[in-house]
Coordinates of C-alpha atoms in Angstrom, one line a residue:
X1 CA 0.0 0.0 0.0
X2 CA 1.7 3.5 -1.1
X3 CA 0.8 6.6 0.7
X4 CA 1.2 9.7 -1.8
X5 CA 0.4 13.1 -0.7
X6 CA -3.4 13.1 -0.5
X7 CA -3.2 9.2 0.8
X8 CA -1.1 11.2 3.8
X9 CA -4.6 12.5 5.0
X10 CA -6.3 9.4 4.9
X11 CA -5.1 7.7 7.8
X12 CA -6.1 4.1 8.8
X13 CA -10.0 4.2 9.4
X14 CA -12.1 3.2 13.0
X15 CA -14.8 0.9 12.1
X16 CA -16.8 -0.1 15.0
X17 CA -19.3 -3.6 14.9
X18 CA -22.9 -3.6 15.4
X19 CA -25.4 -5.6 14.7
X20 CA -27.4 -4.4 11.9
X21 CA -30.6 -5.1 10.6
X22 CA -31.3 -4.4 6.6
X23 CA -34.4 -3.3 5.7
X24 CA -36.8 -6.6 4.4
X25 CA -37.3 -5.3 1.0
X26 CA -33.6 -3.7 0.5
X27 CA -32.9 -5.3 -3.0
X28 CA -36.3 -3.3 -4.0
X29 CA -35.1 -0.4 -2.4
X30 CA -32.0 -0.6 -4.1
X31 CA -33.7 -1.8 -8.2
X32 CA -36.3 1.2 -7.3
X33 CA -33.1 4.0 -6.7
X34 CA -31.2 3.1 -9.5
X35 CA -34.7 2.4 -11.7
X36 CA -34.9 6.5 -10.7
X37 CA -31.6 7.0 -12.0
X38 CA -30.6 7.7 -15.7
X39 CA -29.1 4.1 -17.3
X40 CA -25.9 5.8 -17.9
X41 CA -25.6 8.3 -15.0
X42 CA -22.2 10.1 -14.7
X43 CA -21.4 10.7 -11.0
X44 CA -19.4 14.0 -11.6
X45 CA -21.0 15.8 -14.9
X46 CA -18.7 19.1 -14.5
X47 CA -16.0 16.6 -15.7
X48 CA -16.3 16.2 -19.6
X49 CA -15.3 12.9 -21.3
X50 CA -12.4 13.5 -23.4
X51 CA -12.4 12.5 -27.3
X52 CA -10.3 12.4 -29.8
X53 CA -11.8 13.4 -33.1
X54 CA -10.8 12.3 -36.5
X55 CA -11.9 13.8 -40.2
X56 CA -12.7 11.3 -43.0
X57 CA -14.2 11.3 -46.3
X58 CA -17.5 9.7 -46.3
X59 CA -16.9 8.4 -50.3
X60 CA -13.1 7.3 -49.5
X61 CA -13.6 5.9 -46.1
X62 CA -10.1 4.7 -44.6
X63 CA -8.1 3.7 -41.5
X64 CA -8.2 5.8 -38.2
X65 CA -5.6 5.2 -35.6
X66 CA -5.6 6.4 -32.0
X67 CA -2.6 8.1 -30.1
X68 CA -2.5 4.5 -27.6
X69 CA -2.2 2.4 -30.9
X70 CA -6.2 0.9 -31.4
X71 CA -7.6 1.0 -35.4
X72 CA -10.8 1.8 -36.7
X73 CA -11.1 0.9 -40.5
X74 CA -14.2 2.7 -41.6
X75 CA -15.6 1.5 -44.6
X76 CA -16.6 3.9 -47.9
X77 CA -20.3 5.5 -47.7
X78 CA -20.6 4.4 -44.1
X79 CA -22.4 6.8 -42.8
X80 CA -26.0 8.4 -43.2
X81 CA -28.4 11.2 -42.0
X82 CA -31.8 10.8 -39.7
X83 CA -33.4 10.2 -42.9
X84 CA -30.9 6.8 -43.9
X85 CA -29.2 8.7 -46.9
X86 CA -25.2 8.4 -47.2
X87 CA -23.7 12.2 -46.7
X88 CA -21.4 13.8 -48.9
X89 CA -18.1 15.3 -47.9
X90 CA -15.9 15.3 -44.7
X91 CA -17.5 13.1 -41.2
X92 CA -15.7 14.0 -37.9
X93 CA -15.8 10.4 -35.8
X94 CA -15.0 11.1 -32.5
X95 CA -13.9 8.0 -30.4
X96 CA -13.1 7.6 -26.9
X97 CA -11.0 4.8 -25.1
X98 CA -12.0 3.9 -21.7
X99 CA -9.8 1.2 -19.9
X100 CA -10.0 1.0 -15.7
X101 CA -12.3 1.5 -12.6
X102 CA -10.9 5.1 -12.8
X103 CA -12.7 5.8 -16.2
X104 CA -15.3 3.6 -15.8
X105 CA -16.7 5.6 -12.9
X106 CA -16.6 8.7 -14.4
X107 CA -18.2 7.5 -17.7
X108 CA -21.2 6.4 -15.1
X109 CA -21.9 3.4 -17.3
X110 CA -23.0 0.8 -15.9
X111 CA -20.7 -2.9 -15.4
X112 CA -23.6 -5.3 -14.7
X113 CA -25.2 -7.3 -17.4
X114 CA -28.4 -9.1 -16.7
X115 CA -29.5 -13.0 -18.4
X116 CA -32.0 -15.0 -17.1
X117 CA -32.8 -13.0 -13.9
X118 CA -29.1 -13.4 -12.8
X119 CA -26.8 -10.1 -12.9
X120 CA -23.6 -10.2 -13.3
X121 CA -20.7 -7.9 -13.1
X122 CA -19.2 -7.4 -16.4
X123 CA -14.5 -7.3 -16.7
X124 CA -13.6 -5.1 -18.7
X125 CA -10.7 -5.4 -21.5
X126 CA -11.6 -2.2 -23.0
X127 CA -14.9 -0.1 -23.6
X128 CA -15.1 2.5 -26.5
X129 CA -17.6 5.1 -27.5
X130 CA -18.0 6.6 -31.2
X131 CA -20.3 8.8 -32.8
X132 CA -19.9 10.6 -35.7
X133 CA -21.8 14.3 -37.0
X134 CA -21.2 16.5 -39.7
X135 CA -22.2 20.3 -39.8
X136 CA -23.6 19.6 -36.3
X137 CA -26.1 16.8 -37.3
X138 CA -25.3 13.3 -35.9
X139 CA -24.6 10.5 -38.3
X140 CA -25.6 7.0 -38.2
X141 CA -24.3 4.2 -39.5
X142 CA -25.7 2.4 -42.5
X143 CA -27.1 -0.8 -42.0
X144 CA -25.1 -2.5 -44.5
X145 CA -22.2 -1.5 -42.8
X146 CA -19.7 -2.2 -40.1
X147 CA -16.6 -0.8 -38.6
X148 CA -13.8 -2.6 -37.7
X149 CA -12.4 -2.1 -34.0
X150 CA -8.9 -2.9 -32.9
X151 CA -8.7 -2.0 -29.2
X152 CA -5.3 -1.7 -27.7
X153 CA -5.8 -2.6 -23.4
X154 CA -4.0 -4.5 -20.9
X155 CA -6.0 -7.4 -18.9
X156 CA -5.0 -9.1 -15.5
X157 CA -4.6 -12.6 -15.7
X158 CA -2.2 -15.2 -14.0
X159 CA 1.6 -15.3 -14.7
X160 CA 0.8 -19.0 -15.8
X161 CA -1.5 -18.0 -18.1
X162 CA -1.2 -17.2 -21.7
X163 CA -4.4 -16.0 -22.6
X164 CA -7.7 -14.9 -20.9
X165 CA -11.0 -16.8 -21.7
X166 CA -14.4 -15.4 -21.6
X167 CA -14.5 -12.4 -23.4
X168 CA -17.1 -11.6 -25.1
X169 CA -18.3 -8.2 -27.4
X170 CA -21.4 -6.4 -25.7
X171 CA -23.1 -3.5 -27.0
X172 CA -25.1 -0.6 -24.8
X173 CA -28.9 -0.6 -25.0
X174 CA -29.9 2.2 -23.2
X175 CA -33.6 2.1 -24.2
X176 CA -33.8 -1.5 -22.4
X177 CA -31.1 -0.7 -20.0
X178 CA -28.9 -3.6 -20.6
X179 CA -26.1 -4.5 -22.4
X180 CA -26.4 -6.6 -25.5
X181 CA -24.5 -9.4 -26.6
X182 CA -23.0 -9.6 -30.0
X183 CA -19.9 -11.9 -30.7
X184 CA -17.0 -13.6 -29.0
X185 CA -13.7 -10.9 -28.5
X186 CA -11.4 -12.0 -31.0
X187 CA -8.4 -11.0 -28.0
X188 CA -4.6 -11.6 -29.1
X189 CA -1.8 -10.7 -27.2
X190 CA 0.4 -7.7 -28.5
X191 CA 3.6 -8.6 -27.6
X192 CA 4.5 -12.6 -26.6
X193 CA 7.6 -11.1 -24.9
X194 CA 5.5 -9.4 -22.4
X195 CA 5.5 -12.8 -20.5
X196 CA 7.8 -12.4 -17.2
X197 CA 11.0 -14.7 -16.9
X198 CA 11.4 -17.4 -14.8
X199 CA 7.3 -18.2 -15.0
X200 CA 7.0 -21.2 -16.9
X201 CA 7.4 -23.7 -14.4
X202 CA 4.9 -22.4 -12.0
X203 CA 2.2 -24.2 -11.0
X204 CA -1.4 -23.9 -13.1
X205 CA -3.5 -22.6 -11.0
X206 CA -4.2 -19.4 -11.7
X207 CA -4.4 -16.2 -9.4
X208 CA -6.5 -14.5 -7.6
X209 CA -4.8 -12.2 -5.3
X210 CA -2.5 -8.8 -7.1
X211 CA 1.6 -8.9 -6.1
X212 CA 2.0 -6.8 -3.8
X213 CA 2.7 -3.0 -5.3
X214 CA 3.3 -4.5 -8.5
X215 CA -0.1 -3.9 -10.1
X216 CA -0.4 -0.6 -8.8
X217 CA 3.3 0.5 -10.2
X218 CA 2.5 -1.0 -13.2
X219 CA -0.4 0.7 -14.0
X220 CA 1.4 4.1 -12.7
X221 CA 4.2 3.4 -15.6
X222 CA 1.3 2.7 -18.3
X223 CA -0.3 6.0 -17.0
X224 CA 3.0 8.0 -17.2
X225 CA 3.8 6.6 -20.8
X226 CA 0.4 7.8 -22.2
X227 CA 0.6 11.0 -20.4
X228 CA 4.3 11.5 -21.8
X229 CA 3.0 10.3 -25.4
X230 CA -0.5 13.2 -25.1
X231 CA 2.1 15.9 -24.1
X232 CA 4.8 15.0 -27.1
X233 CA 1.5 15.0 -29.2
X234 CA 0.0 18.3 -28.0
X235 CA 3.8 19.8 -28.2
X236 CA 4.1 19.9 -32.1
X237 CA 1.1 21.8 -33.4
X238 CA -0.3 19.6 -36.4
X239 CA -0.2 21.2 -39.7
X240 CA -3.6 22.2 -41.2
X241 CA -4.9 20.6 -44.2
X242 CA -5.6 22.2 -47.3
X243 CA -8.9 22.1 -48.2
X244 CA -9.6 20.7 -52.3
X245 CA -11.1 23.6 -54.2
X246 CA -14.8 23.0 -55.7
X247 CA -16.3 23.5 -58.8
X248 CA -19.7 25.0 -59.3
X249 CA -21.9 22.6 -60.6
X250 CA -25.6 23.3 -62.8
X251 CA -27.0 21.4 -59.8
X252 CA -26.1 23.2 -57.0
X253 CA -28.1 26.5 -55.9
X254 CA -25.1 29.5 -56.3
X255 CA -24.8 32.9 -55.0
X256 CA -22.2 35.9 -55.0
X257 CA -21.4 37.5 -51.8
X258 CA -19.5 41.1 -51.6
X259 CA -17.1 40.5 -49.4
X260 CA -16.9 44.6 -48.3
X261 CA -20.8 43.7 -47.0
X262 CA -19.0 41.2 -44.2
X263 CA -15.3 42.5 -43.5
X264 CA -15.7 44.0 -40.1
X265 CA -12.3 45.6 -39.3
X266 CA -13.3 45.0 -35.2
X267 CA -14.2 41.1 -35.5
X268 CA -12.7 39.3 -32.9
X269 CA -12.1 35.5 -32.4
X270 CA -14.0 32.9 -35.3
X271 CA -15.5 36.0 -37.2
X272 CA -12.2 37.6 -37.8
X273 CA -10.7 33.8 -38.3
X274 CA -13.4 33.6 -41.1
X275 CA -12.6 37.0 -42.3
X276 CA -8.8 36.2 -42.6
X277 CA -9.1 33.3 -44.8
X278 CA -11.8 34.5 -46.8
X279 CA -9.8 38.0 -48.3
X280 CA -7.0 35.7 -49.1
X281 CA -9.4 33.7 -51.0
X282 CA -11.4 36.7 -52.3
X283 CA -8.2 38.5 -53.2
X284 CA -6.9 35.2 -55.0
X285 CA -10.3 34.6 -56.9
X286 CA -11.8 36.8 -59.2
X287 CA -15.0 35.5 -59.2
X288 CA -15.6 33.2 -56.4
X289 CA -19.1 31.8 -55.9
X290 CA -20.6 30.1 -53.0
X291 CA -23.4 27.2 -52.9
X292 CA -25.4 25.9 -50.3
X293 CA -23.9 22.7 -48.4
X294 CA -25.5 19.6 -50.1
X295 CA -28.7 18.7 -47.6
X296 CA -29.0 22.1 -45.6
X297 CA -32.8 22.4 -45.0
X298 CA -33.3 25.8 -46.6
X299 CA -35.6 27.0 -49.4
X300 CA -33.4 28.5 -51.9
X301 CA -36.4 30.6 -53.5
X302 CA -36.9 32.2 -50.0
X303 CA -33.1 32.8 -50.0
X304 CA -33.2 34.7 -53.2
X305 CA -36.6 36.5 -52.7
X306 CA -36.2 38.5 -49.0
X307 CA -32.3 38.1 -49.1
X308 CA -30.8 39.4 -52.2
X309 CA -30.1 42.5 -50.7
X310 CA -29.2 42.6 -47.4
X311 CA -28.6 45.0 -44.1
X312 CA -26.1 42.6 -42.4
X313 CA -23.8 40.1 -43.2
X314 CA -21.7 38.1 -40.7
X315 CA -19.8 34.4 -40.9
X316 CA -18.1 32.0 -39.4
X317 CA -16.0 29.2 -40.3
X318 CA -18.2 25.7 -39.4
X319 CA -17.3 21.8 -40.5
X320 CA -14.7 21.1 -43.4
X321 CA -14.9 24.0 -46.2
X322 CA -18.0 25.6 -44.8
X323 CA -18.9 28.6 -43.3
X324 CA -21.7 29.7 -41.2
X325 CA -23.5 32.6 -43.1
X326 CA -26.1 34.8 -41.0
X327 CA -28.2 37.4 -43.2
X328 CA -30.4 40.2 -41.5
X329 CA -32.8 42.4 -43.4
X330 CA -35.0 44.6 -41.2
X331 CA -36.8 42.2 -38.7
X332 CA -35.9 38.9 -40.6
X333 CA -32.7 36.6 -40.5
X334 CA -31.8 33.2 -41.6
X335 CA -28.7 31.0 -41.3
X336 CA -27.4 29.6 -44.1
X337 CA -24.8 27.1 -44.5
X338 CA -22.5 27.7 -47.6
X339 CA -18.8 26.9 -49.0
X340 CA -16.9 28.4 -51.6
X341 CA -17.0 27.1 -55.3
X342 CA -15.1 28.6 -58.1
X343 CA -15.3 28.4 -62.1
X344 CA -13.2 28.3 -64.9
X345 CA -10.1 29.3 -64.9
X346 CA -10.3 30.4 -61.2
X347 CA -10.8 26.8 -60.4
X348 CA -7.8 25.2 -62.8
X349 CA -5.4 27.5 -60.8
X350 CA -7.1 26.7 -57.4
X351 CA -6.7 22.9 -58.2
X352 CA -3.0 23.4 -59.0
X353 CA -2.6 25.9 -55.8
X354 CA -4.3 22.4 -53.7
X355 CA -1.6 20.4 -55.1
X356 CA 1.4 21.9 -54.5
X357 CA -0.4 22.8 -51.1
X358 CA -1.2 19.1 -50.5
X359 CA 2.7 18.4 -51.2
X360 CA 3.7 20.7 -48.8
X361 CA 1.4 19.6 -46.2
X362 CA 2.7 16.2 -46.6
X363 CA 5.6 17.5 -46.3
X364 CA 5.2 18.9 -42.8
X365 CA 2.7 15.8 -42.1
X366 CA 6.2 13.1 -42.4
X367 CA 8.2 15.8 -41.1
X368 CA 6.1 15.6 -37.8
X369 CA 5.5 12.3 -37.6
X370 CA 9.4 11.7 -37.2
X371 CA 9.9 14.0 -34.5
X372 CA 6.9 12.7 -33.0
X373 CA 8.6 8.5 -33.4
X374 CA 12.0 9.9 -32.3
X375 CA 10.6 11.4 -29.2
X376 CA 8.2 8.8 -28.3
X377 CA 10.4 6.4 -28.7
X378 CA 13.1 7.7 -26.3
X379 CA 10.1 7.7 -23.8
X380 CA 9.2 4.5 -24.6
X381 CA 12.4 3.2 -24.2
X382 CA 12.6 5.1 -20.7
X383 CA 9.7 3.2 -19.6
X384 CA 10.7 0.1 -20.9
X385 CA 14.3 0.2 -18.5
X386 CA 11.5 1.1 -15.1
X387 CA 9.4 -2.2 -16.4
X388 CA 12.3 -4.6 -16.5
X389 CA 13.5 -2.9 -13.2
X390 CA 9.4 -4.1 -12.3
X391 CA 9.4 -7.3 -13.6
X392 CA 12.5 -8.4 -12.5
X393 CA 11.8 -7.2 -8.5
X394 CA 8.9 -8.8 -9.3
X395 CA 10.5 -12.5 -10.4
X396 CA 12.7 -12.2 -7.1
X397 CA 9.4 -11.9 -5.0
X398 CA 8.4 -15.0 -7.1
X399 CA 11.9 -17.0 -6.4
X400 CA 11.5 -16.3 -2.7
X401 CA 8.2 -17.7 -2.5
X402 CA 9.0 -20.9 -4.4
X403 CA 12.4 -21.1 -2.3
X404 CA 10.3 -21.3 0.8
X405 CA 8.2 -23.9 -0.6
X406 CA 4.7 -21.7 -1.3
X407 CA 4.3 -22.4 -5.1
X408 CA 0.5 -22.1 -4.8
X409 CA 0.9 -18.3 -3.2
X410 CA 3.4 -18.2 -6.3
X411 CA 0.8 -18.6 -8.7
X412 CA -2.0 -16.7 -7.5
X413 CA 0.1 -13.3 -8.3
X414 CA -1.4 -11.5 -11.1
X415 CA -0.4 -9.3 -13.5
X416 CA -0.9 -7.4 -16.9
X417 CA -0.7 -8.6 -20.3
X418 CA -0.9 -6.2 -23.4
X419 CA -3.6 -7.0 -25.9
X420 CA -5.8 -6.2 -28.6
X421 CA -9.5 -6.6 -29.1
X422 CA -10.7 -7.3 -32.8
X423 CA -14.4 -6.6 -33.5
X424 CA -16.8 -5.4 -35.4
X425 CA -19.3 -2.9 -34.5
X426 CA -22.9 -2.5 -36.3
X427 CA -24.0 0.6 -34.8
X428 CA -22.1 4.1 -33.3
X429 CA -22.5 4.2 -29.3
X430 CA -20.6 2.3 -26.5
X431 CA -18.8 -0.8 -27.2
X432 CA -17.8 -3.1 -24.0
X433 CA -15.2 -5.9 -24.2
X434 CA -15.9 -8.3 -21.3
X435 CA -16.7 -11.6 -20.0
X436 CA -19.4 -11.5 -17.3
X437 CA -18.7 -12.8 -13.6
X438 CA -21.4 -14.3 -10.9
X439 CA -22.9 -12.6 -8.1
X440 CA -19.7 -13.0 -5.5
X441 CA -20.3 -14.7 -2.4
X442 CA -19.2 -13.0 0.4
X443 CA -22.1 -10.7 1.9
X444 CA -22.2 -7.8 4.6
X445 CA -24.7 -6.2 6.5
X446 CA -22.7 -2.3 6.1
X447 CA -23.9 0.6 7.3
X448 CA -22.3 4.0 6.1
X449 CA -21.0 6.8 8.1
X450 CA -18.9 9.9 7.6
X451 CA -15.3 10.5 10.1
X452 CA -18.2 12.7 12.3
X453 CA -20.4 9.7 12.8
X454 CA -23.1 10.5 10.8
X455 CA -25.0 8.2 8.7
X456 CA -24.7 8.2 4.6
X457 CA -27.8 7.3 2.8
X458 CA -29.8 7.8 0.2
X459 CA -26.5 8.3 -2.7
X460 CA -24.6 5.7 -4.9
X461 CA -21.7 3.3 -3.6
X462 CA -18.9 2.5 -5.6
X463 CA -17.0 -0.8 -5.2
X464 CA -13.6 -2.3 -6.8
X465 CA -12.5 -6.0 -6.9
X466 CA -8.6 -4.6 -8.0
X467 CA -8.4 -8.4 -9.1
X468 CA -11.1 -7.4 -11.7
X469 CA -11.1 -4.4 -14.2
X470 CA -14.6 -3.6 -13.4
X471 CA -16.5 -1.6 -10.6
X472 CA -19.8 -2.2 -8.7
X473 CA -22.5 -0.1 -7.9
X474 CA -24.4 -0.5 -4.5
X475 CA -27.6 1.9 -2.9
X476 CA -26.0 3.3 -0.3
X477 CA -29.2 3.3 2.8
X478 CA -29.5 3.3 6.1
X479 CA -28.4 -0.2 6.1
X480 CA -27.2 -1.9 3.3
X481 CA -26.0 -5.6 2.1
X482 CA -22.8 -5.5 -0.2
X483 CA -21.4 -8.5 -1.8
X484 CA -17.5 -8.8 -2.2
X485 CA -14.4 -11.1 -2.9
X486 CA -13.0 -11.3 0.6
X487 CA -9.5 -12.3 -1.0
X488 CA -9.0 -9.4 -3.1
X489 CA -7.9 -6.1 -2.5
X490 CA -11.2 -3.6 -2.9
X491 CA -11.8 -0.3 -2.5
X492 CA -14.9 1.4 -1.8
X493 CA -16.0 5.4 -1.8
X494 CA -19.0 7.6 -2.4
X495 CA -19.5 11.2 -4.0
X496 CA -21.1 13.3 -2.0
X497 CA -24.1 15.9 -2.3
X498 CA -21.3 18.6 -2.2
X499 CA -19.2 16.7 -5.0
X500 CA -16.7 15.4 -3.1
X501 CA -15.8 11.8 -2.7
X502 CA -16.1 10.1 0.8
X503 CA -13.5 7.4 0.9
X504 CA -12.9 3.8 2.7
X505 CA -9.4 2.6 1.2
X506 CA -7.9 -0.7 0.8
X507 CA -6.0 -0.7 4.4
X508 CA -9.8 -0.6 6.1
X509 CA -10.7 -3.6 4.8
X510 CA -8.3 -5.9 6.9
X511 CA -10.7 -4.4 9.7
X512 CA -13.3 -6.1 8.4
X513 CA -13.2 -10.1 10.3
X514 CA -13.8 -12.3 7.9
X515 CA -16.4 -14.6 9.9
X516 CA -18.6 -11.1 10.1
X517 CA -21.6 -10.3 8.7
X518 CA -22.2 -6.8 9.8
X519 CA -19.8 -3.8 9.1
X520 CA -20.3 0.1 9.6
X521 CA -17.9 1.6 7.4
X522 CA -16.2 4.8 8.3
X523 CA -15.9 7.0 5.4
X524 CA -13.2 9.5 5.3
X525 CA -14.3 12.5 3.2
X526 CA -11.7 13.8 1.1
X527 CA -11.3 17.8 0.9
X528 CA -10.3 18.2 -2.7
X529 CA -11.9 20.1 -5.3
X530 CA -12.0 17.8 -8.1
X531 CA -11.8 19.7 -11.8
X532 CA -10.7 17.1 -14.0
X533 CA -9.9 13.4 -14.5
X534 CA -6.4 13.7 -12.7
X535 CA -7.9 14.9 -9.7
X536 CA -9.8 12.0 -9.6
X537 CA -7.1 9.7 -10.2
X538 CA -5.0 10.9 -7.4
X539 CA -7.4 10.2 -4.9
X540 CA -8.4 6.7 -6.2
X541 CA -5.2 5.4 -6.8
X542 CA -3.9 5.9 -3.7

């Protein structure tokens, strides 16, 4: 157990015994509370998930690859509007990765999945979310098509084991409020290295119990690699794309715009950005046109009837090549979405500008992306030395064991294995990669109080196996029942009304006898504002 500088104000917990009584109908009180609850009910919504966002061409499709290594191939005309038809143009997909109790928690999804009136609580090897808009409308996915998913995660399993079993691909449904199956997790190790040395002669029984420290430093090294990686990433500025010129087509509804009717000399911020590029563009082009972006619900005759001539002119940049157009005349406006097209011989030299643009931007692209290896690999090679310093500590804890004759207490250490989950997904939303566990079978009477003796009740209780990547969800009441692995190491915290959490670490549980069956549980409140994802961390993985 490592005490870092918030742990240093969370000193060892007084729990006190009673006997407590649980209310007769407590698993209805709890199915009614979380009934009330939304399905997927974040527990701290100041703190916004964070995605990564990717352009692609809706005709081209192609191959989108994450900062931690995962794929998604994205087929061509994938995607469609609410009314089923495939959009034209540029899609931003945005994709997040979610990987440990840490995330899960703050996503506020839920990790049990119900079959046959049983529930179970779903380990995790990975859980994405994707959805995709364009111009502000969200996308769907057709239904003839599928993307492929190639999630990059670590899973615990025993040193004697090669490969996890179980895992299976489970999709979201938040209208039933369950999680659906959909196909086995096609799970492959990344790196057969990875495997410690001196481990093939253990025993084959696999673990249940975490080395002690190593899981926790492990994790703290895979943390500090991806946090090294985002800040060598966010440190070289990525070139922007240039954008291929249009031609005017006999289908398209065109217009002129004087650009003296919109250049406000005092525009600040995305007005003046729009501005800027547009009297390079206006100063370039002759005779540049504009056209209303393919599927924009607005009647062109109206546009041309009360809009011609206008009072006020203002725009903005918006998705891809488009720009946000708002036109004022007296007591009407309307809001036009629009991109620039061009004609004859305005367009042959803009299609040879693009081209030697493109060249340059590749250019800088490669130029980039070698820094960006050269740096990141020095970091991962940093990190690699501190794992085999890890590992091998690790394999001496082994050797003593098995020296002193405890090759069972040998085996049931557990650590990480790199892998990657292949599957398919049908359908944008959240993506779970898990095999489902039984109810466990250790239960507690517990009643809830804060370090001033008063009683908890009425919120949410959150509950970690640290043997399993997954988190449990409890009604915290007067008196509660909570089930548990008594062998593992577990930790257990609320958030408060006040949006702090209230917290009853690992240590406390060695208070807990393990012949009892009633518990009050001293909660030690934690006086931390917490703005982000980091703060969060820091108090969880103490």
């Amino acid at each position: 157990f490592r005490v870092g500088a918030i742990a240093a104000a969370v000193v060892l917990l007084v729990a006190a015994y009673f006997v407590l009584r649980p209310s007769a109908n407590y698993n209805e009180l709890q199915k009614a509370y979380f009934a009330s609850r939304p399905y997927v009910d974040p527990p701290l919504k100041h703190i916004s998930p964070q995605f990564a966002s990717f352009k692609i061409d809706n005709k081209e499709g192609g191959e989108l690859v994450h900062s931690t290594g995962s794929k998604l191939s994205v087929p061509p005309k994938a995607f469609v509007n609410s009314k089923g038809l495939p959009v034209e143009g540029d899609v931003t997909l945005h994709f997040r990765e979610m990987h440990d109790f840490v995330d899960f928690f703050l996503s506020g999804i839920p990790m049990t999945y119900d079959s046959a009136g049983v529930e179970y609580t779903l380990e995790s090897s990975g859980m994405i979310e994707v959805f995709a808009e364009q111009n502000g409308e969200r996308l769907g996915l057709a239904r003839d098509k599928t993307i492929g998913v190639e999630l990059v995660s670590r899973v615990n399993v025993s040193p004697t084991l090669e490969m996890p079993k179980g895992f299976n691909i489970y999709k979201l449904d938040e209208e039933s409020r369950n999680w659906v199956y959909t196909a086995v997790d096609r799970m492959s190790l990344i790196d057969e290295n990875d495997r410690l040395p001196g481990l093939d002669n253990l025993a084959d029984a696999p673990g249940e119990a975490f080395a002690e420290g190593f899981e926790v430093e492990m994790n703290a090294l895979n943390l500090k690699l991806e946090n090294e990686k985002r800040k060598i990433e966010q440190s070289i500025p990525v070139p922007v794309k240039p954008y291929k010129p249009q031609k005017a087509s006999s289908d398209d509804y065109v217009f002129e715009l004087d650009f003296s009717a919109f250049n406000k000399p005092n525009a600040t911020g995305k007005l003046a950005e729009a501005q800027q590029e547009l009297a390079q563009l206006y100063q370039e082009y002759d005779n540049m046109l504009w056209r209303l972006v393919p599927g924009v619900n607005v009647d062109p005759d109206r546009l041309k009837a009360q809009f011609a001539e206008v009072e006020d002119v203002s725009i903005a940049k918006a998705d891809g090549a488009a720009y946000e157009i708002q036109l004022r005349k007296g007591n009407e406006s309307i809001s036009v979405l629009a991109e620039p097209v061009l004609t004859g011989s305005d367009y042959t030299k803009a299609v040879n500008d693009y081209q030697a643009n493109l060249q340059e931007w590749q250019q800088k692209m490669a130029q980039r992306q070698q820094v960006l290896q050269e740096k990141i690999q020095a970091v991962e090679k940093s990190i690699a030395e501190e794992r085999k310093a890890l590992e091998e500590k690790f394999k001496l804890q082994l050797d003593t064991l098995r020296n002193k004759g405890l090759e069972a207490d040998a085996s049931n250490m557990v650590v990480q294995k790199a892998v990657v989950n292949r599957f398919q997904i049908s359908s944008l939303g959240i993506w779970n990669c898990d095999r489902p566990l039984p109810p466990y079978m250790t239960q507690l009477t517990a009643k809830f109080v804060d370090d001033n003796g008063k009683t908890l009740s009425h919120l949410k209780g959150y509950l970690v196996d640290k043997d399993r990547n997954t988190i449990g969800t409890f009604y915290v009441a007067d008196v509660a029942r909570i089930r548990f692995n008594a062998k593992s190491e577990k930790l257990l915290w609320l958030v408060t009304p006040d949006g702090k959490i209230a917290l009853f670490p690992s240590e406390g549980f060695k208070q807990v006898d393990k012949d009892a069956k009633d518990f009050t549980f001293t909660l030690r409140k934690i006086d931390k504002e917490l703005k982000d994802e980091q703060d969060v961390r820091e108090i969880l993985y103490l």
